Coordinates of C-alpha atoms (C1' of nucleotides) in Angstrom, one line a residue:
Chain A
M1 CA 16.6 19.9 37.0
E2 CA 17.4 16.8 38.8
V3 CA 17.8 13.7 36.9
G4 CA 18.4 11.2 39.4
D5 CA 17.3 7.7 40.1
S6 CA 14.4 9.0 42.0
H7 CA 12.9 10.6 39.0
G8 CA 13.8 11.9 35.8
A9 CA 12.0 14.7 34.4
V10 CA 10.7 14.4 31.1
V11 CA 9.5 16.7 28.7
N12 CA 7.4 15.7 26.1
K13 CA 5.5 18.5 25.6
S14 CA 2.2 19.4 24.5
E15 CA 1.9 22.1 22.2
E16 CA 0.3 23.1 19.1
N17 CA 2.3 24.0 16.2
D18 CA 0.1 26.2 14.3
F19 CA 2.5 26.7 11.7
E20 CA 0.3 27.1 8.9
K21 CA -1.7 30.1 9.2
K22 CA -4.6 28.4 7.7
G23 CA -6.4 25.4 8.8
S24 CA -4.0 23.0 7.5
S25 CA -2.0 23.3 10.6
D26 CA -1.9 20.2 12.5
P27 CA -0.7 20.6 15.9
V28 CA 0.9 17.7 17.6
V29 CA 0.1 17.5 21.1
Y30 CA 2.5 15.8 23.3
Q31 CA 1.7 14.7 26.7
L32 CA 4.0 15.8 29.2
V33 CA 5.1 12.9 31.2
R34 CA 7.7 12.1 33.6
V35 CA 9.7 9.0 34.2
E36 CA 9.6 7.6 37.6
G37 CA 12.4 5.9 39.2
D38 CA 11.1 2.5 38.2
G39 CA 10.9 3.6 34.7
T40 CA 7.3 4.1 34.4
L41 CA 5.8 7.0 32.8
V42 CA 3.3 9.1 34.6
P43 CA 1.6 12.2 33.8
A44 CA 3.6 15.2 34.5
T45 CA 2.7 17.6 37.1
E46 CA 2.1 21.2 36.5
D47 CA 5.5 21.9 37.8
D48 CA 7.0 19.8 35.2
V49 CA 5.2 21.5 32.6
L50 CA 6.3 24.8 33.9
Q51 CA 9.8 23.8 34.0
F52 CA 9.9 23.2 30.4
E53 CA 7.6 25.7 29.3
H54 CA 10.1 27.9 27.8
F55 CA 11.3 25.2 25.6
L56 CA 8.1 25.0 24.0
H57 CA 8.1 28.6 23.2
D58 CA 11.5 28.2 21.7
E59 CA 10.3 25.4 19.6
K60 CA 7.6 27.4 18.1
V61 CA 10.0 30.0 17.2
D62 CA 12.9 28.2 16.0
L63 CA 11.5 25.4 14.2
P64 CA 11.3 26.4 10.7
S65 CA 10.7 23.4 8.7
I66 CA 11.7 19.9 8.3
E67 CA 13.6 19.8 11.5
D68 CA 10.4 19.0 13.0
V69 CA 10.6 15.7 11.5
G70 CA 13.5 15.1 13.6
H71 CA 11.8 16.0 16.8
V72 CA 12.3 12.8 18.3
E73 CA 12.3 12.7 21.9
E74 CA 15.5 11.5 23.4
F75 CA 14.9 8.7 25.7
F76 CA 17.4 8.3 28.4
S77 CA 16.6 5.0 29.6
N78 CA 15.8 4.6 33.2
D79 CA 16.9 7.8 34.6
C80 CA 15.8 9.6 31.7
I81 CA 15.0 12.8 30.3
L82 CA 12.8 13.0 27.4
L83 CA 13.1 16.0 25.4
K84 CA 11.9 16.9 22.1
K85 CA 14.7 17.3 19.8
S86 CA 14.0 20.9 19.3
D87 CA 14.4 21.4 22.9
L88 CA 18.0 20.3 22.7
E89 CA 18.7 22.2 19.6
D90 CA 21.1 25.0 19.7
G91 CA 20.8 24.9 23.3
S92 CA 23.8 23.8 25.1
S93 CA 22.6 25.9 27.9
K94 CA 19.4 24.0 27.9
L95 CA 21.2 20.8 27.8
K96 CA 23.2 21.8 30.7
T97 CA 20.2 22.7 32.6
I98 CA 18.9 19.4 32.1
E99 CA 21.8 17.2 32.2
H100 CA 24.0 18.8 34.8
T101 CA 23.6 15.9 37.0
Q102 CA 25.2 13.8 34.4
K103 CA 27.8 16.3 33.5
S104 CA 30.5 13.9 32.6
G105 CA 28.7 12.4 29.8
A106 CA 26.5 15.2 28.8
D107 CA 29.1 17.9 28.6
L108 CA 31.4 15.8 26.7
E109 CA 28.9 15.0 24.2
E110 CA 27.7 18.4 24.1
N111 CA 31.1 19.7 23.3
R112 CA 31.6 17.3 20.7
L113 CA 28.4 18.0 19.2
Q114 CA 29.1 21.6 19.1
S115 CA 32.2 21.2 17.3
M116 CA 30.9 18.7 14.9
D117 CA 27.9 20.8 14.3
D118 CA 30.0 23.7 13.6
S119 CA 31.8 21.9 11.0
L120 CA 28.7 20.7 9.4
S121 CA 26.3 23.4 9.1
P122 CA 25.5 26.7 10.5
P123 CA 22.2 26.2 12.1
S124 CA 23.3 23.0 13.5
K125 CA 20.9 21.3 15.6
C126 CA 22.7 19.2 17.9
S127 CA 21.7 16.4 20.0
V128 CA 22.9 13.7 22.1
V129 CA 25.3 11.4 20.5
H130 CA 26.2 8.0 21.4
G131 CA 29.0 8.2 23.7
Q132 CA 30.5 4.9 23.0
Q133 CA 30.7 5.0 19.3
P134 CA 31.1 8.5 18.3
D135 CA 32.3 7.7 14.9
K136 CA 29.2 5.8 14.2
F137 CA 27.1 8.8 14.7
L138 CA 26.7 11.7 12.8
I139 CA 25.4 15.0 13.6
E140 CA 23.1 16.6 11.3
Q141 CA 21.1 19.5 11.7
G142 CA 17.7 18.7 12.9
D143 CA 17.3 15.1 12.2
N144 CA 20.3 13.7 13.8
S145 CA 18.5 12.0 16.5
I146 CA 16.6 10.1 14.0
A147 CA 19.6 9.3 12.1
Q148 CA 21.2 8.0 15.1
Q149 CA 18.4 5.8 16.0
N150 CA 18.4 4.4 12.6
N151 CA 22.0 3.8 12.8
A152 CA 21.3 1.7 15.7
S153 CA 19.4 -0.6 13.5
T154 CA 22.1 -1.0 11.0
E155 CA 24.3 -3.9 10.9
T156 CA 27.3 -1.7 11.4
T157 CA 26.1 -0.1 14.5
K158 CA 25.8 -2.4 17.3
S159 CA 22.3 -2.2 18.3
T160 CA 22.4 -1.9 21.9
V161 CA 20.9 -3.3 24.9
L162 CA 17.7 -1.9 25.9
N163 CA 17.6 -2.2 29.6
D164 CA 20.6 -3.7 31.0
S165 CA 22.6 -0.6 30.8
C166 CA 21.8 1.2 33.9
N167 CA 24.6 3.6 34.5
A168 CA 23.5 7.0 33.5
E169 CA 26.0 7.8 30.9
K170 CA 25.6 4.6 29.2
D171 CA 21.9 4.8 29.3
K172 CA 22.0 8.0 27.6
A173 CA 24.1 6.7 24.9
D174 CA 22.0 3.7 24.5
A175 CA 19.0 5.7 24.3
C176 CA 20.3 7.0 21.1
S177 CA 21.4 3.8 19.7
R178 CA 18.3 2.0 20.6
P179 CA 17.1 0.0 17.8
V180 CA 14.4 1.6 16.0
D181 CA 12.3 0.2 13.4
D182 CA 11.5 1.7 10.2
T183 CA 8.2 2.9 11.2
S184 CA 9.7 5.4 13.4
T185 CA 10.6 8.6 11.9
E186 CA 13.0 8.2 9.1
P187 CA 16.2 10.0 9.2
S188 CA 16.0 13.1 7.3
V189 CA 18.7 14.4 5.2
S190 CA 19.9 17.8 5.6
G191 CA 18.7 19.1 2.4
V192 CA 20.3 22.3 2.8
N193 CA 23.5 21.0 1.8
S194 CA 23.3 21.6 -1.8
S195 CA 25.6 19.6 -3.8
V196 CA 25.6 18.8 -7.4
P197 CA 24.0 15.5 -8.0
D198 CA 26.3 13.1 -9.6
F199 CA 24.2 10.9 -11.5
S200 CA 27.0 9.0 -12.9
I201 CA 27.0 6.9 -9.9
L202 CA 23.6 5.8 -10.7
Q203 CA 24.4 4.5 -14.1
G204 CA 23.7 1.0 -14.8
E205 CA 23.0 -1.5 -12.2
V206 CA 23.4 -0.5 -8.7
R207 CA 23.8 -3.0 -6.1
L208 CA 23.2 -1.1 -3.0
D209 CA 23.9 -3.8 -0.7
D210 CA 27.4 -3.9 -1.8
L211 CA 28.0 -0.3 -1.2
T212 CA 29.6 1.1 1.7
I213 CA 28.0 3.8 3.7
R214 CA 30.1 6.3 2.0
E215 CA 29.1 5.0 -1.3
L216 CA 25.5 4.9 -0.3
Q217 CA 25.7 8.5 0.7
E218 CA 27.3 9.3 -2.6
A219 CA 24.5 7.5 -4.3
F220 CA 22.0 9.3 -2.2
R221 CA 23.5 12.5 -3.3
A222 CA 23.4 11.4 -6.8
T223 CA 19.8 10.5 -6.5
F224 CA 18.5 13.3 -4.6
G225 CA 20.9 16.0 -5.4
R226 CA 21.8 16.7 -1.9
Q227 CA 24.1 15.3 0.6
T228 CA 23.3 13.3 3.5
T229 CA 25.3 12.3 6.5
V230 CA 23.0 9.6 7.4
K231 CA 25.0 6.5 8.0
D232 CA 22.2 4.2 8.3
K233 CA 22.8 1.8 5.5
I234 CA 19.3 0.5 5.4
W235 CA 17.8 3.8 5.3
L236 CA 20.1 5.0 2.7
K237 CA 19.5 2.0 0.6
R238 CA 15.8 2.3 0.9
R239 CA 15.9 5.9 0.2
I240 CA 18.1 5.6 -2.8
T241 CA 16.1 2.8 -4.1
M242 CA 13.0 4.7 -3.6
G243 CA 14.5 7.6 -5.3
L244 CA 15.6 5.6 -8.2
T245 CA 12.5 3.6 -8.6
N246 CA 10.2 6.3 -7.7
S247 CA 8.5 3.9 -5.5
C248 CA 7.6 3.6 -2.0
D249 CA 7.5 -0.1 -1.9
V250 CA 11.1 -0.8 -1.4
P251 CA 12.5 -3.3 0.9
S252 CA 15.0 -2.2 3.4
S253 CA 17.7 -4.2 1.9
G254 CA 18.6 -6.5 -0.7
C255 CA 17.7 -4.3 -3.5
V256 CA 19.3 -4.2 -6.8
V257 CA 18.4 -1.2 -8.8
K258 CA 18.9 -1.3 -12.4
D259 CA 17.8 1.3 -14.8
Y260 CA 15.8 2.9 -12.2
K261 CA 13.9 -0.2 -11.3
I262 CA 14.2 -2.7 -8.7
V263 CA 15.6 -5.7 -10.3
G264 CA 15.9 -8.0 -7.5
R265 CA 16.2 -8.4 -3.9
D266 CA 18.0 -10.8 -1.7
S267 CA 16.2 -11.7 1.3
N268 CA 19.2 -12.7 3.3
K269 CA 19.8 -9.2 4.5
D270 CA 18.6 -8.9 7.9
M271 CA 16.4 -6.4 9.5
P272 CA 17.6 -6.6 13.1
N273 CA 14.6 -5.6 14.9
T274 CA 11.9 -6.4 12.6
G275 CA 10.6 -9.1 14.7
E276 CA 9.6 -7.1 17.6
I277 CA 8.2 -4.3 15.8
P278 CA 4.6 -5.2 15.8
K279 CA 4.5 -5.8 19.5
I280 CA 6.2 -2.6 20.2
G281 CA 4.0 -0.9 17.9
L282 CA 1.0 -2.1 19.7
Q283 CA 2.3 -1.1 23.0
A284 CA 3.1 2.3 21.8
T285 CA -0.4 2.5 20.4
S286 CA -2.0 1.7 23.6
L287 CA 0.2 3.9 25.4
V288 CA -0.5 6.8 23.3
R289 CA -4.1 6.2 23.4
D290 CA -4.6 5.6 27.0
Q291 CA -1.9 7.7 28.3
V292 CA -1.2 4.8 30.5
I293 CA 1.7 4.1 32.6
L294 CA 4.4 2.4 30.8
P295 CA 6.4 -0.4 32.1
G296 CA 9.6 1.4 32.4
N297 CA 12.3 -1.2 32.0
E298 CA 11.0 -3.7 29.8
G299 CA 9.4 -0.7 28.2
D300 CA 12.6 0.8 27.3
S301 CA 12.1 0.2 23.7
P302 CA 8.4 0.6 23.8
S303 CA 9.0 3.9 25.4
S304 CA 11.0 5.1 22.6
Y305 CA 8.5 3.8 20.3
Y306 CA 5.9 5.6 22.1
Y307 CA 7.6 8.8 21.5
H308 CA 8.5 8.0 18.0
S309 CA 5.0 7.3 17.4
E310 CA 3.9 10.6 18.6
D311 CA 6.5 12.2 16.6
Q312 CA 5.5 10.4 13.7
Q313 CA 2.1 11.9 13.9
G314 CA 3.6 15.2 14.2
S315 CA 5.8 14.6 11.3
S316 CA 3.1 13.6 9.1
K317 CA 1.4 16.7 9.8
R318 CA 4.3 18.8 9.4
F319 CA 5.0 17.6 6.0
K320 CA 2.9 20.1 4.5
R321 CA 5.0 22.9 5.5
V322 CA 8.1 21.3 4.4
P323 CA 8.3 21.8 0.8
I324 CA 11.9 20.9 0.3
H325 CA 11.9 17.4 1.6
N326 CA 8.7 16.4 0.2
D327 CA 10.1 13.2 -1.1
E328 CA 11.4 11.3 1.7
P329 CA 9.9 11.5 5.1
Q330 CA 6.6 12.2 3.8
V331 CA 6.3 9.2 1.6
I332 CA 7.9 7.0 4.0
L333 CA 6.0 7.9 6.9
A334 CA 2.8 7.5 5.2
E335 CA 3.7 4.2 3.9
Q336 CA 5.1 2.9 7.0
S337 CA 2.4 4.1 9.2
T338 CA -0.1 2.5 7.0
N339 CA 1.6 -0.7 7.0
K340 CA 2.7 -1.2 10.5
R341 CA 0.7 0.9 12.7
T342 CA -2.6 2.4 12.8
R343 CA -2.8 6.0 13.3
K344 CA -4.6 7.1 16.3
P345 CA -6.6 10.2 16.3
T346 CA -4.5 13.0 17.1
K347 CA -5.2 15.0 20.2
R348 CA -5.9 17.8 17.9
Y349 CA -8.7 15.8 16.6
I350 CA -10.2 15.5 19.9
E351 CA -9.7 19.0 20.7
E352 CA -11.4 19.9 17.5
L353 CA -14.3 17.8 18.4
S354 CA -14.8 19.8 21.5
D355 CA -14.3 22.8 19.4
I356 CA -17.2 21.8 17.3
E357 CA -19.4 21.5 20.2
T358 CA -18.3 24.8 21.3
H359 CA -19.0 26.3 18.0
D360 CA -22.3 24.6 18.0
S361 CA -23.4 26.1 21.2
T362 CA -22.0 29.5 20.7
G363 CA -22.2 29.9 17.0
K364 CA -25.6 28.8 16.3
L365 CA -27.5 29.2 19.4
S366 CA -27.2 32.7 20.5
S367 CA -28.7 32.2 23.9
P368 CA -26.3 30.8 26.4
A369 CA -29.2 29.4 28.2
K370 CA -29.6 26.6 25.8
R371 CA -26.2 25.4 25.8
T372 CA -26.2 24.3 29.4
A373 CA -28.8 21.7 28.8
R374 CA -27.4 20.6 25.6
D375 CA -23.8 20.5 26.6
E376 CA -24.6 17.9 29.1
V377 CA -25.9 15.8 26.4
L378 CA -23.1 16.5 24.2
L379 CA -20.5 15.6 26.6
K380 CA -21.1 12.0 26.5
P381 CA -21.3 11.7 22.8
R382 CA -18.1 13.4 22.5
V383 CA -16.4 10.7 24.3
V384 CA -18.1 8.0 22.5
H385 CA -17.4 9.6 19.3
F386 CA -13.8 9.7 20.1
H387 CA -13.5 6.1 20.9
E388 CA -15.3 5.2 17.8
V389 CA -13.0 7.0 15.7
E390 CA -10.2 5.6 17.6
S391 CA -11.1 2.1 17.0
L392 CA -11.6 2.7 13.4
G393 CA -8.8 5.1 12.8
T394 CA -6.3 3.9 10.4
T395 CA -6.4 6.1 7.5
Y396 CA -4.7 9.2 6.6
P397 CA -6.6 12.1 5.8
T398 CA -6.0 11.9 2.2
R399 CA -9.0 12.2 0.2
K400 CA -8.5 8.9 -1.6
D401 CA -8.0 7.0 1.5
T402 CA -11.1 8.4 3.0
L403 CA -13.0 7.7 -0.1
G404 CA -11.9 4.1 0.0
G405 CA -13.5 3.3 3.3
F406 CA -12.7 4.9 6.5
S407 CA -14.2 8.1 7.2
V408 CA -12.8 8.6 10.5
H409 CA -10.5 11.2 9.4
V410 CA -12.9 13.0 7.4
P411 CA -13.9 15.4 10.0
Y412 CA -10.3 15.9 10.7
V413 CA -9.7 16.9 7.2
S414 CA -12.6 19.1 7.0
R415 CA -11.5 20.9 10.1
T416 CA -8.1 21.4 8.8
R417 CA -9.6 23.0 5.9
R418 CA -11.5 25.3 8.0
G419 CA -12.6 28.2 6.0
R420 CA -11.7 26.7 2.8
P421 CA -14.5 24.9 1.2
R422 CA -13.6 22.3 -1.4
K423 CA -16.1 20.8 -3.6
D424 CA -14.9 17.3 -3.7
F425 CA -14.6 17.4 -0.1
I426 CA -18.2 16.6 0.1
S427 CA -17.9 13.2 -1.5
F428 CA -15.6 11.8 1.0
V429 CA -17.1 13.4 4.0
D430 CA -20.1 11.3 3.2
K431 CA -19.5 8.4 5.4
E432 CA -18.6 10.1 8.5
P433 CA -22.0 10.1 10.0
F434 CA -22.4 6.6 9.0
V435 CA -19.5 5.6 11.0
E436 CA -20.6 7.5 13.9
R437 CA -24.0 6.1 13.7
N438 CA -22.8 2.6 13.6
G439 CA -20.8 3.2 16.6
V440 CA -23.6 4.7 18.6
Q441 CA -26.6 2.6 18.4
T442 CA -27.3 2.3 22.0
A443 CA -30.4 3.5 23.5
V444 CA -29.0 6.7 24.7
G445 CA -26.7 6.6 21.8
M446 CA -29.4 7.5 19.4
M447 CA -30.2 10.6 21.1
L448 CA -26.7 11.5 21.7
A449 CA -25.8 10.7 18.2
K450 CA -28.4 13.1 17.1
E451 CA -27.0 15.7 19.2
R452 CA -23.6 15.1 18.0
E453 CA -24.6 15.1 14.4
E454 CA -26.2 18.3 15.0
G455 CA -23.0 19.6 16.4
N456 CA -21.3 18.6 13.2
R457 CA -23.8 20.2 11.2
V458 CA -23.6 23.4 12.9
R459 CA -19.9 23.3 12.9
K460 CA -19.8 22.9 9.3
A461 CA -22.1 25.7 8.9
S462 CA -19.7 27.9 10.7
E463 CA -16.7 26.9 8.8
V464 CA -17.2 25.2 5.6
P465 CA -20.5 25.5 3.9
L466 CA -20.4 22.0 2.6
T467 CA -22.7 19.2 3.2
V468 CA -22.4 15.8 4.3
N469 CA -24.3 12.8 3.2
S470 CA -25.0 10.7 6.1
G471 CA -24.7 7.0 5.9
R472 CA -28.4 6.5 5.8
G473 CA -28.5 8.6 2.7
H474 CA -29.6 11.6 4.6
I475 CA -27.8 14.7 4.1
E476 CA -26.5 17.0 6.6
A477 CA -26.7 20.5 5.5
V478 CA -25.2 23.7 6.5
D479 CA -27.2 26.3 8.0
R480 CA -29.1 27.5 5.1
K481 CA -28.9 31.0 6.0
R482 CA -25.2 30.8 6.3
V483 CA -24.9 29.1 3.1
Q484 CA -26.9 31.8 1.5
N485 CA -24.8 34.4 3.0
L486 CA -21.6 32.7 2.1
Q487 CA -22.5 31.8 -1.3
P488 CA -21.6 35.2 -2.8
N489 CA -18.2 35.3 -1.2
V490 CA -16.4 32.4 0.2
Y491 CA -18.5 29.7 -1.0
N492 CA -18.6 30.9 -4.4
A493 CA -14.9 31.0 -4.7
A494 CA -14.2 27.4 -4.0
S495 CA -17.2 25.5 -5.0
K496 CA -20.0 25.5 -7.4
P497 CA -23.3 26.7 -6.3
K498 CA -24.9 23.6 -7.6
I499 CA -23.0 21.5 -5.3
K500 CA -24.2 23.4 -2.4
R501 CA -27.6 23.1 -3.8
G502 CA -28.3 19.4 -3.8
L503 CA -26.0 18.3 -1.1
T504 CA -26.5 21.0 1.3
R505 CA -29.3 19.3 3.1
K506 CA -29.8 19.1 6.7
H507 CA -29.9 15.7 8.0
H508 CA -33.5 14.6 8.4
R509 CA -34.6 14.1 11.8
A510 CA -37.9 12.6 12.5
W511 CA -39.8 14.4 15.0
T512 CA -40.2 12.5 18.1
L513 CA -43.3 12.4 20.1
C514 CA -41.5 14.2 22.8
E515 CA -40.6 17.0 20.5
V516 CA -44.0 17.3 19.2
M517 CA -45.3 17.6 22.7
K518 CA -42.9 20.2 23.5
L519 CA -43.8 22.0 20.4
V520 CA -47.5 21.9 21.2
D521 CA -46.7 23.0 24.6
G522 CA -44.7 25.8 23.3
V523 CA -47.4 26.9 21.0
A524 CA -49.8 26.7 23.9
R525 CA -47.6 28.9 26.0
F526 CA -46.3 31.4 23.6
G527 CA -48.6 31.1 20.7
A528 CA -48.1 29.9 17.2
G529 CA -45.6 32.1 15.5
K530 CA -43.4 32.6 18.4
W531 CA -41.1 30.0 17.1
S532 CA -38.1 31.6 18.2
E533 CA -39.4 31.8 21.7
I534 CA -40.5 28.3 21.7
R535 CA -37.3 27.1 20.4
K536 CA -35.3 28.9 23.0
L537 CA -37.4 27.8 25.8
S538 CA -38.7 24.4 24.9
F539 CA -36.1 23.2 22.5
S540 CA -33.0 24.2 24.2
S541 CA -31.8 20.7 24.2
Y542 CA -32.6 20.1 20.6
S543 CA -30.1 22.2 18.9
Y544 CA -31.0 20.9 15.5
R545 CA -34.5 22.2 15.6
T546 CA -34.6 25.7 14.3
S547 CA -37.4 28.0 14.6
V548 CA -38.2 27.3 11.0
D549 CA -38.3 23.7 11.8
L550 CA -40.8 24.3 14.5
K551 CA -42.9 26.4 12.2
D552 CA -42.8 23.7 9.6
K553 CA -43.6 21.1 12.0
W554 CA -46.5 23.0 13.4
R555 CA -47.8 23.5 10.0
N556 CA -47.6 19.8 9.3
L557 CA -49.3 19.1 12.5
I558 CA -52.1 21.4 11.5
R559 CA -52.4 19.5 8.3
A560 CA -52.4 16.3 10.1
T561 CA -55.1 17.6 12.2
Q562 CA -57.1 18.3 9.2
T563 CA -56.6 15.1 7.5
Q564 CA -55.6 12.4 9.9
L565 CA -58.1 13.2 12.6
P566 CA -61.1 13.2 10.4
A567 CA -59.9 10.1 8.8
Q568 CA -59.7 8.4 12.1
K569 CA -63.0 9.7 13.1
D570 CA -64.3 8.1 10.0
G571 CA -62.9 5.0 11.3
V572 CA -60.9 4.5 8.1
C573 CA -57.3 4.6 8.2
P574 CA -56.3 5.8 4.7
R575 CA -53.3 3.6 4.6
K576 CA -51.5 1.3 6.9
I577 CA -49.0 3.3 8.7
N578 CA -45.5 2.2 8.7
P579 CA -44.8 0.6 12.1
S580 CA -41.6 2.5 12.4
I581 CA -43.6 5.7 12.1
I582 CA -45.3 6.4 15.3
P583 CA -48.5 8.1 14.6
I584 CA -49.1 11.2 16.5
P585 CA -51.5 10.4 19.3
P586 CA -54.9 11.8 18.6
S587 CA -54.8 13.5 21.9
I588 CA -52.0 15.6 20.7
L589 CA -53.5 16.1 17.4
L590 CA -56.7 17.3 19.0
R591 CA -54.9 19.6 21.0
V592 CA -53.0 21.0 18.1
K593 CA -56.3 21.5 16.4
E594 CA -57.7 23.3 19.3
L595 CA -54.7 25.5 19.7
N596 CA -54.7 26.2 16.1
E597 CA -58.3 27.2 15.9
L598 CA -58.0 29.0 19.1
Q599 CA -55.1 31.1 18.1
S600 CA -56.1 31.7 14.6
Q601 CA -59.4 32.9 15.8
G602 CA -58.1 34.7 18.7
G603 CA -56.5 37.0 16.3
G604 CA -53.0 35.8 16.8
F605 CA -52.9 37.2 20.2
T606 CA -49.8 36.1 21.6
A607 CA -50.8 36.0 25.1
P608 CA -50.1 32.5 26.3
V609 CA -53.0 30.4 26.1
K610 CA -52.9 29.1 29.5
F611 CA -56.4 27.9 29.6
S612 CA -56.4 25.0 27.3
G613 CA -59.5 23.7 29.0
Q614 CA -60.1 20.2 27.9
N615 CA -56.5 19.6 27.2
S616 CA -55.6 19.6 30.8
K617 CA -54.2 16.2 30.4
V618 CA -51.9 17.1 27.6
V619 CA -51.1 20.3 29.2
Q620 CA -49.6 18.6 32.2
E621 CA -47.7 16.3 29.9
K622 CA -46.1 19.2 28.3
G623 CA -45.4 20.8 31.5
S624 CA -43.4 17.9 32.6
G625 CA -41.8 17.5 29.3
F626 CA -40.7 21.0 29.3
L627 CA -38.5 20.9 32.2
Chain B
dC1 C1' -32.6 37.4 12.8
dT2 C1' -37.3 35.9 12.7
dT3 C1' -41.6 34.7 10.3
dA4 C1' -44.5 33.2 6.8
dG5 C1' -45.4 30.6 3.0
dG6 C1' -44.5 28.2 -1.2
dG7 C1' -41.9 24.2 -3.0
Chain C
dC1 C1' -36.5 20.2 4.6
dC2 C1' -35.3 24.0 1.5
dC3 C1' -35.7 28.6 -0.3
dT4 C1' -37.2 33.3 -0.3
dA5 C1' -39.3 37.3 0.8
dA6 C1' -40.6 40.5 4.1
dG7 C1' -40.4 42.7 8.7

DNA sequence: CTTAGGG
DNA sequence: CCCTAAG
């Protein structure tokens, strides 16, 4: 592919890593973008996607584990190529394809990488190395890119210019050494290198700042029992400190660890790029969120952040499937992300939202006819929902976090657990609807929100038979029937029946006048008892009204007819009616009564009662309401 | 699944 | 609304 000034191709690919067979998979979706000559990022064309498609496949296949964490896109400055690390891995051929226009640099590096890799470890995953300071870089399997980038932020490595380097080769190199703050993916250590921990090093007081990289590495090995080739002092120090203190709250430098505790820290150590981190973080955030065009040049660093950010998300998800390295990246990422950057909803989340709607339509409502109408309604809420979540999003889908406050990620969690009910899940799912509701209070919003909630409900029904307590104290329930069915098998396994019992309650929805009219209309047309029919034809847009609901409502209407109407006739209103509760207009009530009497007498003949004589007025109303 | 009815 | 029983 051409990597010229005109345009660089970029691959940042969108793919779903469904590594975990179960729901816990957390696909990271990268947006394919390309870098224009001016450095801006624009959405990739289909062609671009196609060109790199095979890489994606490769990635799925060859990425076993933690290497994923290292999937940091290489950012080649202005004329750049952005590739996911994995794309470069083990693929000198791929590299060539991509970089042939920059052969001089690329090939050299490539070769060097190869050799270095070979010496390091078998499944070496190579990547671009800084061309200027080879010795400052190390190649590790998988995570080298990260390591390199972190190197950049070390004192030892001259952190490079972001933009001023315009020649291709240099750019490439710079891309690697571009300063990266801690929030970006931490360098991972090749945990495969099993070396015997030498804890002797760790005896007594350890003043990490005084150690050389070599010593730090040694200390690292002593701490974690495996070797690292990371040369980023800061990272090493932090990591070691964390390891020794078993704490995540470790400054990047200036730590003195004594007896496995942080004794003191000097603040004079500098964190080169700390200052600009927040800003960059923000940019990255907005970038990711809006998929906006990125100011290329000045955006050099933001760009890399952008990708790091994405990667970070991916990494966090991937942790689960990386048993070995549980300690480092995981902890760190979580910590850092929390501190410095709010996590945006993953695309996966969005996709799942739409999935929900799909499930809703297909799963619960058997007739395709109804979805059309409702889907239109659902579409908007979907968007709204997303934004809401987005604005709130900050928490990680850990249960505790969610419990604490944000519920944004709750649905996310629930989805990841698709098919695996968990009892305590209920408690923190609680607030989800609340959040949503708060977000959508607009006129249309209410209706839409309802629809959406319904969607959630149905969704849950189809996956996890758990309930949700809405913010208003209402409870969303799974489809009863499903619950019943599931109880013996799936549900039983993971959760207690009692839980299901009390909590599995459908969110209460007051019947609107409109609904009532439709119901009446439906009864008039199809007859009482044809609830299914009525639901299908008259309530296609109200997915949350089941035939049972209709039946119940009708029953209540009948009762109302028998009580309320007479009362009114008496001129005595039994009790002041809550203003918020809109009394059913007598006209409708009357009609209900008539219909009821009519049909009950008529011997339940189903023939549509088209001749509701006096009700003409109401009849027309329903007619209009119906369509 | 759909209805009916009791809770 | 929920739960069940019965077509």
